Coordinates of C-alpha atoms in Angstrom, one line a residue:
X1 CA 31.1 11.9 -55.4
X2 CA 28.6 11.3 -58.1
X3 CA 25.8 13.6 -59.5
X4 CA 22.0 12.3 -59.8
X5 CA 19.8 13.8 -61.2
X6 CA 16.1 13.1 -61.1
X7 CA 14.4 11.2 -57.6
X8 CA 13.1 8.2 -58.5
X9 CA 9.2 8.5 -57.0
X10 CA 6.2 6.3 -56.8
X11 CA 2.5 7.8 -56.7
X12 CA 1.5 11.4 -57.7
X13 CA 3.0 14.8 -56.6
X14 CA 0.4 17.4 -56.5
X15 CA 0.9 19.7 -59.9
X16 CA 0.6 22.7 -57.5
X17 CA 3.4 21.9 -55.4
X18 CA 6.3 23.9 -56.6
X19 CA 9.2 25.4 -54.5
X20 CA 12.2 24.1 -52.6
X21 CA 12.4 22.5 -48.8
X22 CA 15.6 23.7 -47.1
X23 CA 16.9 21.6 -44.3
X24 CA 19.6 21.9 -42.2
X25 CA 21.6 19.9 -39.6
X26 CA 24.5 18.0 -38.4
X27 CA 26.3 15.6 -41.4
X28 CA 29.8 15.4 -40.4
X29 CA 31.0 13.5 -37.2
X30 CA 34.6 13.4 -37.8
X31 CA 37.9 15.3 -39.5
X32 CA 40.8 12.8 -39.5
X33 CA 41.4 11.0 -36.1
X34 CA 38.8 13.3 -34.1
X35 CA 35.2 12.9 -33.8
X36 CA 32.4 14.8 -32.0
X37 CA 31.0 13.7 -29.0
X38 CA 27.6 15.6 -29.2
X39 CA 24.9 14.8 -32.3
X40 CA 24.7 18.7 -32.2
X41 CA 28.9 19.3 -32.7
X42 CA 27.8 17.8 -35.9
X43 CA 29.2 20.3 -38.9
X44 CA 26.5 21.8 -41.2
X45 CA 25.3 19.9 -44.3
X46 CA 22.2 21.2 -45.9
X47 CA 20.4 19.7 -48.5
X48 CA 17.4 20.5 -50.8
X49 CA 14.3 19.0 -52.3
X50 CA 13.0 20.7 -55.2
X51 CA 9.5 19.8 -56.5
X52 CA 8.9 21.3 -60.3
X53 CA 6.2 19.9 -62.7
X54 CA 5.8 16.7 -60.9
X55 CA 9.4 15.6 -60.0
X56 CA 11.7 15.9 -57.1
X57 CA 15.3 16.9 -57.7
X58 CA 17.6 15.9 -54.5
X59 CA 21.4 17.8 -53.8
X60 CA 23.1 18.6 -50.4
X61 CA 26.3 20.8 -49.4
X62 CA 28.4 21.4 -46.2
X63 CA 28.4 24.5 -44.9
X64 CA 31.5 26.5 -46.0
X65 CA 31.7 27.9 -42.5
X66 CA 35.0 29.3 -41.2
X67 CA 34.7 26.2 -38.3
X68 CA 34.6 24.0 -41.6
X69 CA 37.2 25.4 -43.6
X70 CA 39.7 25.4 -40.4
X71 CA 38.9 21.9 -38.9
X72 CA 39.1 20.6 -42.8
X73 CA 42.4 22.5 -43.4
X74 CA 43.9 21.3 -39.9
X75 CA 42.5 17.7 -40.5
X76 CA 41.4 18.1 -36.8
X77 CA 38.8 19.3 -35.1
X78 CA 40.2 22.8 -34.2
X79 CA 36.6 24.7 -32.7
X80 CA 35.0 23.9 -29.5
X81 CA 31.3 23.2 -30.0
X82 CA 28.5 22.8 -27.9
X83 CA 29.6 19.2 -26.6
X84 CA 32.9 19.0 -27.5
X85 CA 36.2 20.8 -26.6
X86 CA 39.0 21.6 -29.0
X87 CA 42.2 22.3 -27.3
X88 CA 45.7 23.5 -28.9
X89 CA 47.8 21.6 -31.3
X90 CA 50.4 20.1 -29.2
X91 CA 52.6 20.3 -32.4
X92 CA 52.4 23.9 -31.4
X93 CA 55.1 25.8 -28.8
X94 CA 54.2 27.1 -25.5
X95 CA 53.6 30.6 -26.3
X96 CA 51.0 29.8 -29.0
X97 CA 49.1 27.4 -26.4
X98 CA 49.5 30.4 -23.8
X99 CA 47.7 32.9 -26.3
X100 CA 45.0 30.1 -27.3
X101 CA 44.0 29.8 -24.0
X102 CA 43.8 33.8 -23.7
X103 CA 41.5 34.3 -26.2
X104 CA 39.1 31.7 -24.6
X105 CA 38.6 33.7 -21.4
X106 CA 35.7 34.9 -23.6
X107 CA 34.2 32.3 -25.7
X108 CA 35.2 32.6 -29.5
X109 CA 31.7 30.8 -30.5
X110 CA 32.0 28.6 -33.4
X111 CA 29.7 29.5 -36.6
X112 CA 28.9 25.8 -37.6
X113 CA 25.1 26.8 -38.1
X114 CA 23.8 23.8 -38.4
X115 CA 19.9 24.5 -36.6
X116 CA 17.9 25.7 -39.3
X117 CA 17.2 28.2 -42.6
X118 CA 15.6 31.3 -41.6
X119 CA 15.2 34.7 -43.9
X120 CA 15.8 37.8 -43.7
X121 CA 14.4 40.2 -46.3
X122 CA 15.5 38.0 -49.6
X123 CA 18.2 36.5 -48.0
X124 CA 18.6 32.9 -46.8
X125 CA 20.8 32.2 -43.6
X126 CA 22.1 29.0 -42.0
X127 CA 21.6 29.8 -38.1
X128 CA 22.3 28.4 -34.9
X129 CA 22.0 30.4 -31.3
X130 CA 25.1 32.2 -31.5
X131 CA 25.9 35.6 -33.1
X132 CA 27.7 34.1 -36.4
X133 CA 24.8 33.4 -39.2
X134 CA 25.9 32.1 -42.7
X135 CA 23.9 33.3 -46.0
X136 CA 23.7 30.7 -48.2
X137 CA 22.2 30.2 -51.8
X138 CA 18.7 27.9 -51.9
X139 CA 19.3 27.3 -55.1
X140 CA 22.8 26.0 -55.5
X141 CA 24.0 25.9 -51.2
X142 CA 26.9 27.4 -51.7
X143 CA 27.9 29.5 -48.7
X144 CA 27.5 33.3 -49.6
X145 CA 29.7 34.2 -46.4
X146 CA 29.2 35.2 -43.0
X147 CA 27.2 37.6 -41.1
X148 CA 27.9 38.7 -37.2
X149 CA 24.7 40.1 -35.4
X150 CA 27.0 42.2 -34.1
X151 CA 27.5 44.5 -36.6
X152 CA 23.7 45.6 -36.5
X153 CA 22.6 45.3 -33.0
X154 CA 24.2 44.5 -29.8
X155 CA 23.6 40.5 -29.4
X156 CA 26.3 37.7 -28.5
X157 CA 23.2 35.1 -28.7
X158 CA 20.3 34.9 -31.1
X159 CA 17.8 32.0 -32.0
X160 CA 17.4 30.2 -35.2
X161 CA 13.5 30.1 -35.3
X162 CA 12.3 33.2 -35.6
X163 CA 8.6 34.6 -36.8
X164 CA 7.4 36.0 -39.9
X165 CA 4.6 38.4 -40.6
X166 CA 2.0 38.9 -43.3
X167 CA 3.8 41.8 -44.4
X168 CA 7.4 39.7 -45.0
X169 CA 9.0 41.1 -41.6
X170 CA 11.2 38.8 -39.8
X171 CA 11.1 38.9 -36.0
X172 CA 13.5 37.2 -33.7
X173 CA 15.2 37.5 -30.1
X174 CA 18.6 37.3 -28.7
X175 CA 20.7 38.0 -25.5
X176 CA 23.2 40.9 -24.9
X177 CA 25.6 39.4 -22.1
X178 CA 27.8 42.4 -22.5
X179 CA 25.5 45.1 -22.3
X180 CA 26.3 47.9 -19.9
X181 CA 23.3 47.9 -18.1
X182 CA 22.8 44.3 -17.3
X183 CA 22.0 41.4 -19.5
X184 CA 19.4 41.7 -21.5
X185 CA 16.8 39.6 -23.8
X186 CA 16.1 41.9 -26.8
X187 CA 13.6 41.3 -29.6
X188 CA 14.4 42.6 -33.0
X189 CA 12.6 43.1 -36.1
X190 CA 13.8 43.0 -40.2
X191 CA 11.8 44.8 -42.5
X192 CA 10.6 43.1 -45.4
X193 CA 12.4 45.0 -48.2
X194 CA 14.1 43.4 -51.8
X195 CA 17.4 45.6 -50.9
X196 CA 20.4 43.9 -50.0
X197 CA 20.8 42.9 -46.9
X198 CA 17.8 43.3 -45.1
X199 CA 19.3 43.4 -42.4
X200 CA 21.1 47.1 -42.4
X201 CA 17.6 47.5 -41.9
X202 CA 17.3 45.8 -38.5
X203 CA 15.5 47.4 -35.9
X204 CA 15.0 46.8 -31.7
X205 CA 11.8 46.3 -31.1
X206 CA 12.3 46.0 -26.6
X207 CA 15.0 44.6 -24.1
X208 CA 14.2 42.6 -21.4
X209 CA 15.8 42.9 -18.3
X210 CA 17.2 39.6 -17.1
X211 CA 15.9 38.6 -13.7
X212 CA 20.0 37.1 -12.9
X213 CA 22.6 38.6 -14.6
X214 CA 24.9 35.4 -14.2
X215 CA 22.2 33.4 -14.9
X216 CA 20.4 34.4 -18.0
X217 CA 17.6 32.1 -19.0
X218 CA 18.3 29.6 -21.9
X219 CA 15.7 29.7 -24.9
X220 CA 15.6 28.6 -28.2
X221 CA 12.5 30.0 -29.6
X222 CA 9.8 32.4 -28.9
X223 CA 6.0 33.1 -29.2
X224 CA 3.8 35.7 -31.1
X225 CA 0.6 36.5 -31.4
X226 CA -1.0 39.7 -33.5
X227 CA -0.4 42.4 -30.7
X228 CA 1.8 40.4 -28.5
X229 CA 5.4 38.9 -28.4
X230 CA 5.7 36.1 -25.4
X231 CA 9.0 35.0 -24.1
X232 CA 9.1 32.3 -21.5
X233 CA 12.3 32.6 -18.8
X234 CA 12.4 29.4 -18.1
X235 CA 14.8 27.9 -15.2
X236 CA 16.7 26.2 -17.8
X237 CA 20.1 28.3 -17.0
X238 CA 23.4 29.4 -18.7
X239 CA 26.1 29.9 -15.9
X240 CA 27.9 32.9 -16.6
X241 CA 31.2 32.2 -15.0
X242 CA 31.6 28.7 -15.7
X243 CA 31.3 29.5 -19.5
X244 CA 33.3 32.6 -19.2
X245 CA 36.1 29.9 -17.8
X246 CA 34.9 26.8 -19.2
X247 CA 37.9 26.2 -21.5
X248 CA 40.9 26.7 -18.6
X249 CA 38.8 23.8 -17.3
X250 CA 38.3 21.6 -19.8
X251 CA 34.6 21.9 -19.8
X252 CA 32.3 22.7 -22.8
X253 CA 29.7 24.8 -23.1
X254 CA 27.1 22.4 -22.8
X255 CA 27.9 21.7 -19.5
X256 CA 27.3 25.8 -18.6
X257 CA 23.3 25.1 -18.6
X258 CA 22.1 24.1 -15.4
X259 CA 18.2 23.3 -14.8
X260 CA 16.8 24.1 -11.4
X261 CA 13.8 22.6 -10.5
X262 CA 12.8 24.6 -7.5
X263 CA 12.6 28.2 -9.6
X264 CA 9.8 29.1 -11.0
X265 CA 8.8 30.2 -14.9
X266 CA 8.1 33.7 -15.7
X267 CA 6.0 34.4 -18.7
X268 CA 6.7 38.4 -19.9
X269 CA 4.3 39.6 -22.6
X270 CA 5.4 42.6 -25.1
X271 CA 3.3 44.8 -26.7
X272 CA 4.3 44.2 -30.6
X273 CA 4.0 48.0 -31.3
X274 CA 4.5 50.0 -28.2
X275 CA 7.8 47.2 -27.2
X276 CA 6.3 47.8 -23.2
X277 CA 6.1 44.8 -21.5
X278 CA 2.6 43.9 -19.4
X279 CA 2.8 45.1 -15.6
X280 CA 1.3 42.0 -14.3
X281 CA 3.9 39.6 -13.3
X282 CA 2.8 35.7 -15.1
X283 CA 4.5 32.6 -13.1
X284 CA 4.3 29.0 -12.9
X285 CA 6.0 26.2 -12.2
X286 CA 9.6 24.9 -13.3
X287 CA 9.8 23.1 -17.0
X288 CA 12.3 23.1 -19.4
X289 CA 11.3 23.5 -23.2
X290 CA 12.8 24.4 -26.6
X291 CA 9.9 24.8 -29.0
X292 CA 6.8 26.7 -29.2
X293 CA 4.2 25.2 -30.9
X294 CA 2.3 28.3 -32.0
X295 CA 0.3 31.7 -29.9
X296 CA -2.9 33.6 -30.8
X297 CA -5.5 35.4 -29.0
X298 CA -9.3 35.3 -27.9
X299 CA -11.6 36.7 -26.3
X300 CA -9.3 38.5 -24.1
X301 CA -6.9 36.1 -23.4
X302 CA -3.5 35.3 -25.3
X303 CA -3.4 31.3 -25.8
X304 CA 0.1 29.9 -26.2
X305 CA 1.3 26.5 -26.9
X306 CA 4.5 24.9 -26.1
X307 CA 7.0 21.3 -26.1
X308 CA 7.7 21.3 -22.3
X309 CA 10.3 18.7 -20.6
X310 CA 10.1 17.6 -16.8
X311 CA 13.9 18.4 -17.1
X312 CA 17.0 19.2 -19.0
X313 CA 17.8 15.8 -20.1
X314 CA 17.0 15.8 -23.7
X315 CA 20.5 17.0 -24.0
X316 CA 22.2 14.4 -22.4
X317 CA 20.0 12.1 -24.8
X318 CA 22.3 13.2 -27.4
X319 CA 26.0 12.4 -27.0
X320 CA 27.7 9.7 -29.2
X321 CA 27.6 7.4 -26.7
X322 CA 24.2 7.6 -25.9
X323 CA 22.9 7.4 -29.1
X324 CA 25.1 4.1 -29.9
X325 CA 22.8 2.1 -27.6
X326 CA 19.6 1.9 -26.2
X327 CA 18.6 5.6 -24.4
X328 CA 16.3 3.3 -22.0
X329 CA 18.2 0.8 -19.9
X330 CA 17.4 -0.5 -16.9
X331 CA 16.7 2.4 -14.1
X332 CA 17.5 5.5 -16.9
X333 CA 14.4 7.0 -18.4
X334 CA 13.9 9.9 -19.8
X335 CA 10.7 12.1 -19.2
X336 CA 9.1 12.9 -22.6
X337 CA 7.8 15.5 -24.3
X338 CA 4.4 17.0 -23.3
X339 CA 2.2 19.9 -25.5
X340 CA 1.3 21.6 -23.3
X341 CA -1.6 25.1 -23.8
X342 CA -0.7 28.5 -22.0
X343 CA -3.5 30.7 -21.2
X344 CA -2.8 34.8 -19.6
X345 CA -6.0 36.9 -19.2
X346 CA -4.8 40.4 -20.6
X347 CA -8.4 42.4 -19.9
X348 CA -9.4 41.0 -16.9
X349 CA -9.7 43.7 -13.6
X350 CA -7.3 42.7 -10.8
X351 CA -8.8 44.7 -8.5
X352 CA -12.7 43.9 -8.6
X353 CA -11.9 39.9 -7.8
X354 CA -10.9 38.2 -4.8
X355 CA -7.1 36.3 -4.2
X356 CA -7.3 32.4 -5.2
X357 CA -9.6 33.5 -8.8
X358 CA -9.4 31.6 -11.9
X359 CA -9.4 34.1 -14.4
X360 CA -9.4 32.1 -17.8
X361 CA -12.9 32.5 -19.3
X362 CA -12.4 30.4 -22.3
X363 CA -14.7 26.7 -22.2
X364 CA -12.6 24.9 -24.4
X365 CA -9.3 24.5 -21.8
X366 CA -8.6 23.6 -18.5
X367 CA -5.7 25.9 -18.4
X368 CA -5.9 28.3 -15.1
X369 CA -4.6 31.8 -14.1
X370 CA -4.8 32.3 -10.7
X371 CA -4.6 35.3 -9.6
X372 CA -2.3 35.8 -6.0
X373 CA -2.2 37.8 -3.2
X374 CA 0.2 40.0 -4.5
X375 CA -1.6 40.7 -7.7
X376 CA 0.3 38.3 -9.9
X377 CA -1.3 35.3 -11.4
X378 CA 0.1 32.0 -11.6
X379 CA -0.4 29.7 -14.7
X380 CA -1.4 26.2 -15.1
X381 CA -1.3 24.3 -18.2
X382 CA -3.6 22.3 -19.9
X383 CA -1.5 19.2 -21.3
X384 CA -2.8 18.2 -25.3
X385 CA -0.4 15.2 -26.4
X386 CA 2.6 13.4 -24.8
X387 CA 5.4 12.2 -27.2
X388 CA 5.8 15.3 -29.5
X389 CA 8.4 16.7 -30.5
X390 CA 10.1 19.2 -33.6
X391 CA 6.0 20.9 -33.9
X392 CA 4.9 22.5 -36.4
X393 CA 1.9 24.5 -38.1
X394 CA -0.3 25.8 -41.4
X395 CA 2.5 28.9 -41.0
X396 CA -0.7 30.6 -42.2
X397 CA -2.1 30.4 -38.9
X398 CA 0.6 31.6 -37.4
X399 CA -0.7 34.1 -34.8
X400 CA -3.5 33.3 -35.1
X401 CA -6.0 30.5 -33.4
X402 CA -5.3 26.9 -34.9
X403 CA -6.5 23.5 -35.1
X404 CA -3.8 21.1 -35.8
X405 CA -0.6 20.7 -35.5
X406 CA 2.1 17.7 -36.6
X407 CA 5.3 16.8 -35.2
X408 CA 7.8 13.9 -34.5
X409 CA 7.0 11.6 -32.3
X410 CA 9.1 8.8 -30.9
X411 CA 9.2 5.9 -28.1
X412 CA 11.7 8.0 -25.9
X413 CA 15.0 7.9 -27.5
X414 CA 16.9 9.5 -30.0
X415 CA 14.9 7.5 -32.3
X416 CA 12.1 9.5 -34.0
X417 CA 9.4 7.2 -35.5
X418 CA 6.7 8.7 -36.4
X419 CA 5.2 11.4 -37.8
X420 CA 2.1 12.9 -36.0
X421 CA -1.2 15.2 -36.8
X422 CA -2.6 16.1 -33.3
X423 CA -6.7 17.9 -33.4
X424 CA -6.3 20.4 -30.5
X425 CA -10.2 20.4 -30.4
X426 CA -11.0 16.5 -30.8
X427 CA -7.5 15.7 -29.0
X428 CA -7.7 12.9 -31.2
X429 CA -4.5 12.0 -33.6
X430 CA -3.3 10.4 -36.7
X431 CA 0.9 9.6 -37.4
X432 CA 2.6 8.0 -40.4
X433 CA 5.1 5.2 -39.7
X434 CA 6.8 2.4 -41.3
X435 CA 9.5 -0.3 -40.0
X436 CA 13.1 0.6 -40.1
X437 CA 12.2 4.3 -41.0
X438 CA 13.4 7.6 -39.3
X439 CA 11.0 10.4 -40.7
X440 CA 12.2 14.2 -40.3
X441 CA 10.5 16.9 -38.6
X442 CA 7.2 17.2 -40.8
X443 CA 6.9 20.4 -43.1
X444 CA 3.1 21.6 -43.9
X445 CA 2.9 23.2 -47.4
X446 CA -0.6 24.5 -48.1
X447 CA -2.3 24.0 -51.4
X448 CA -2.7 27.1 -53.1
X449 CA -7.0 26.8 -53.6
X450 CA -7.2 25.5 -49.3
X451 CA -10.2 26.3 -47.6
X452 CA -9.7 24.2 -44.7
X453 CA -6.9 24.4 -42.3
X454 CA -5.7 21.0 -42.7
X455 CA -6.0 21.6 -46.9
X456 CA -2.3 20.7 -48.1
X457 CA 0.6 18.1 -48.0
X458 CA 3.0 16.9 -45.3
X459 CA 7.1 16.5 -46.3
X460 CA 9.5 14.7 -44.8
X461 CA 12.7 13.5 -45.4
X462 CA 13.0 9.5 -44.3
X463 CA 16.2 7.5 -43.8
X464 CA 16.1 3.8 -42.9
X465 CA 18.3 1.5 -41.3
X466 CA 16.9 -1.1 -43.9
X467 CA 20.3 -1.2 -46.3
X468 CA 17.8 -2.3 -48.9
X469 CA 14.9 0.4 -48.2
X470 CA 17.0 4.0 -49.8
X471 CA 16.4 6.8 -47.9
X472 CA 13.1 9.0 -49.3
X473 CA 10.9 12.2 -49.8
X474 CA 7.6 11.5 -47.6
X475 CA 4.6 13.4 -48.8
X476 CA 1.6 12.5 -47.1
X477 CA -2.0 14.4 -47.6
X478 CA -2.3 16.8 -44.7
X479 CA -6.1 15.7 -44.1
X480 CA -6.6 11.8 -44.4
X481 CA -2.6 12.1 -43.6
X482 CA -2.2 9.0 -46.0
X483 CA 0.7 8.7 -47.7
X484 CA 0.1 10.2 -51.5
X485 CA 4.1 9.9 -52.9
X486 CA 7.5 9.2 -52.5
X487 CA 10.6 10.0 -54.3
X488 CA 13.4 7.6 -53.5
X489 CA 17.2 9.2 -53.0
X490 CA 20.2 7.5 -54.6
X491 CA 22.7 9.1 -52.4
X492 CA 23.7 8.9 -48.7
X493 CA 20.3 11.4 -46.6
X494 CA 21.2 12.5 -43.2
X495 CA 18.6 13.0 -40.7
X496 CA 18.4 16.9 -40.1
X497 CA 16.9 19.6 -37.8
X498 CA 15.2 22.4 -39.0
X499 CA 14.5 24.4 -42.2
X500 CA 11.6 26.0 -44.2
X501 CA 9.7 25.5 -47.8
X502 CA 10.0 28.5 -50.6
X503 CA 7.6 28.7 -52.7
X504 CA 8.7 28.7 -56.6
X505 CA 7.1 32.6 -56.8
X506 CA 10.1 33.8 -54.7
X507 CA 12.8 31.2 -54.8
X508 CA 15.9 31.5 -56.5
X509 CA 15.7 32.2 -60.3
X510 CA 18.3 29.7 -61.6
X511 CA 17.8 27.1 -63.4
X512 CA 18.2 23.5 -61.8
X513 CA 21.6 22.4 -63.1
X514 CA 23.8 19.2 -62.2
X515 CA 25.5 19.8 -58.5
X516 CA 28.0 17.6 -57.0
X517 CA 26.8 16.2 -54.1
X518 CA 28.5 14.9 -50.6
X519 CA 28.1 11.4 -49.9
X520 CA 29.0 10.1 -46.3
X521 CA 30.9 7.2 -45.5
X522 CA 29.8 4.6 -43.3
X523 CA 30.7 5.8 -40.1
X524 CA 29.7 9.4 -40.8
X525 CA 25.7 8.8 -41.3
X526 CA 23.8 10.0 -38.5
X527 CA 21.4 6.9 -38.9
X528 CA 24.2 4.4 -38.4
X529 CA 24.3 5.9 -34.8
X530 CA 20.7 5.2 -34.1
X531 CA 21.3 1.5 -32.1
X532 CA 23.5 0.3 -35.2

């Protein structure tokens, strides 16, 4: 364990950029003699990049999450994850194993959030999809303690990328297996308020009747416009009954998703204030995705971008063993990412056109509604960019019509490469890359004086394979997308998932002080898995 101080940084950081980037994701592969066999069983380690006057200051912490405090103090890995199963200790007699297994008739989910940062309020949570969210401090990351959903609304799954108004409110959606009336998708809404915790405050905005209720669709985000919240129901599935028995048979819950190819998509749209849902029922075709790019209106119609997979096999990408060598041998391929635009006419008159009518009026897309026999209209998308993962926006355009948008882009692997600007008008792109290096999911920051959309910088962490290239802060300028500065790490990075930038106006108000930081050993880095 050592304690740097100062990143070491070539070029100039912007004066203006001031504020922390928060990321979050897997950084610890094994306790003692076990080891994870999923990239996402990963435990928690979240680490920081603080730009102030000019400098970057660099420091990461695990997640003191009760999984991590009982797999440390066991020296095992005692919770079941997403990939991997944890059974009993067979030190332990055959009563204890008896009630272990008893309590698993109902999943005990872990609390190893380890998928991004989100807020609530002034409050700063590690998150997953499960009910368990840890608070944690952006300043120093120590682990404030943990929150259950639970004890403000009536969720056993939530998602860790929620949306965020102009006014500080924090939307987000989740999935009430228990519910007395049927399973249910509900959307939920935090006030913006400086009292703690904001979320005493929590409030339902709808429910959303599943159409299954032992096969509840599987999502990971969600889309909003100004007046509209749009949840996809994909026919990516969570089985029911094999999770509810999953450990009596040895199976984890990763395994309980199921993609069927021959059901279709629904697209439900909620009014933001009223919390109806539209009559009109909004189908397509069978895809599998995980992140929306972004969702505004025009002219009538609500536009909605998404990351959508020919299948479910992204998962799969990620075990151990697939990541130790090359995703793409002979007769295995993977489909890859495609952006793909959404278009639902919400004022056009059912009744005064004929069955087999195109409804979307806009010039610019050659996305279709078509509206059926049965007064329903079926969607077609309109395909942007292939290859592009981990998307994201100027969050000041959030909900409202945008140009750009960057992401990760990668030659189909676990391997991401580059980083990419895509021009949703031009459909023209730029991307960053560099040998040996493994960029993060990009992170827009706007500059304070922007006029333009684009007007800003682009951050990523970047971790090399290169044992003489240290890993680095990536900022790039957000227009010309040339690189500007980098601040070089003297400690172990870990490639992450998610997290978020807080601007120095309402981030922490302690002072930078020395922090001990983690290092990884060898085996540990998530880069050494990456066809090492």
């Amino acid at each position: 364990m050592f304690c740097p101080e100062t990143c070491l940084f070539v070029g100039t950081i912007p004066s203006w950029l001031q504020g922390t980037l928060l990321r979050n994701g897997p950084g610890l592969f094994s306790v003692g003699d076990t080891s994870y066999n999923h990239w996402f069983d990963g435990m928690s380690l979240i680490h920081s990049f603080t730009f102030k006057d000019g400098e970057v200051h660099y420091r990461s912490k695990f997640l003191k999450s009760e999984t991590y405090k009982k797999n440390i103090a066991a020296n095992r890995i005692v919770v079941t994850e997403f990939g991997t199963m944890a059974y009993p200790d067979p030190c332990k007699n055959i009563f204890s194993k008896a009630f272990t297994y008893l309590l698993n008739t109902i999943p005990n989910f872990t609390d190893n959030n380890l998928v991004n940062i989100i807020r609530y309020g002034e409050d700063y949570y590690a998150a997953s999809e499960i009910n368990f969210i840890n608070q944690v401090n952006p300043s120093t990351l120590e682990t404030v303690g943990r929150v259950n959903y639970r004890n403000h609304i009536a969720l056993n799954l939530a998602t860790a990328h929620p949306h965020y108004d102009e006014e500080g409110n924090t939307y987000n959606m989740g999935t009430s297996i228990m519910a007395m009336t049927g399973l249910k998708y509900v959307i939920f809404k935090v006030p913006a308020t400086e009292k703690m915790p904001a979320l005493k405050k929590l409030e339902q905005v709808c429910s959303i009747p599943a159409r299954s209720n032992l096969y509840p669709s599987y999502f990971h985000s969600f889309g909003m416009t100004e007046n509209y919240i749009i949840f996809v129901e994909q026919a990516f599935k969570l089985d029911i009954i094999r999770l509810a028995t999953a450990y009596f048979r040895g199976e984890t819950w990763g395994r309980c998703l199921n993609y069927d190819k021959d059901d279709v998509t629904l697209f439900h749209l909620i009014d933001r204030k009223t919390g109806k849902a539209v009559d009109t029922k909004f189908y397509g075709d069978a895809f599998v995705v995980f992140h929306h790019i972004n969702a505004y209106e025009e002219n009538g119609h609500v536009v909605f971008d998404l990351i959508t997979f020919k299948d479910a096999s992204l998962y799969d990408m990620f075990y151990m063993e697939n990541m130790k060598k090359e995703i793409q041998e002979e007769g295995k391929t993977i489909p890859p990412p495609v952006s793909q635009r959404f278009v639902i006419p919400i004022n056009a008159d059912l009744k005064e056109v004929p069955g087999g009518t195109n409804l979307v009026k806009l010039q610019d897309t050659s996305a279709t509604a078509v509206l059926q026999k049965d007064g329903s209209l079926f969607l077609t998308p309109d395909s942007l960019f292939e290859g592009l993962e981990l998307p994201g926006i100027n969050y000041k355009y959030n909900t409202k019509k945008h140009r750009y948008f960057y992401g990760s882009r990668m030659d189909w692997s676990p391997k991401i490469t580059k980083v990419t600007k895509v021009d949703t008008v031009t459909r023209t792109y730029m991307e960053w890359t560099e040998k040996d290096c493994y960029p993060s999911e990009p992170v827009f920051v706007a500059s304070p004086d922007a006029v333009d959309e684009d007007d800003g910088v682009i951050l990523s962490s970047v971790v090399s394979l290169n044992p003489k290239k240290p890993p680095f802060m990536l900022v790039l300028d957000a227009k010309t997308f040339q690189e500007i500065a980098r601040a070089s790490i003297n400690a172990s990075v870990h490639l992450d998932l998610h997290g978020l930038f807080i601007h120095e106006k309402s981030q922490l108000k302690q002072p930078l002080e020395p922090t001990t930081y983690f290092t990884l050993n060898h085996s540990e880095r998530l880069c050494l898995h990456l066809n090492h």
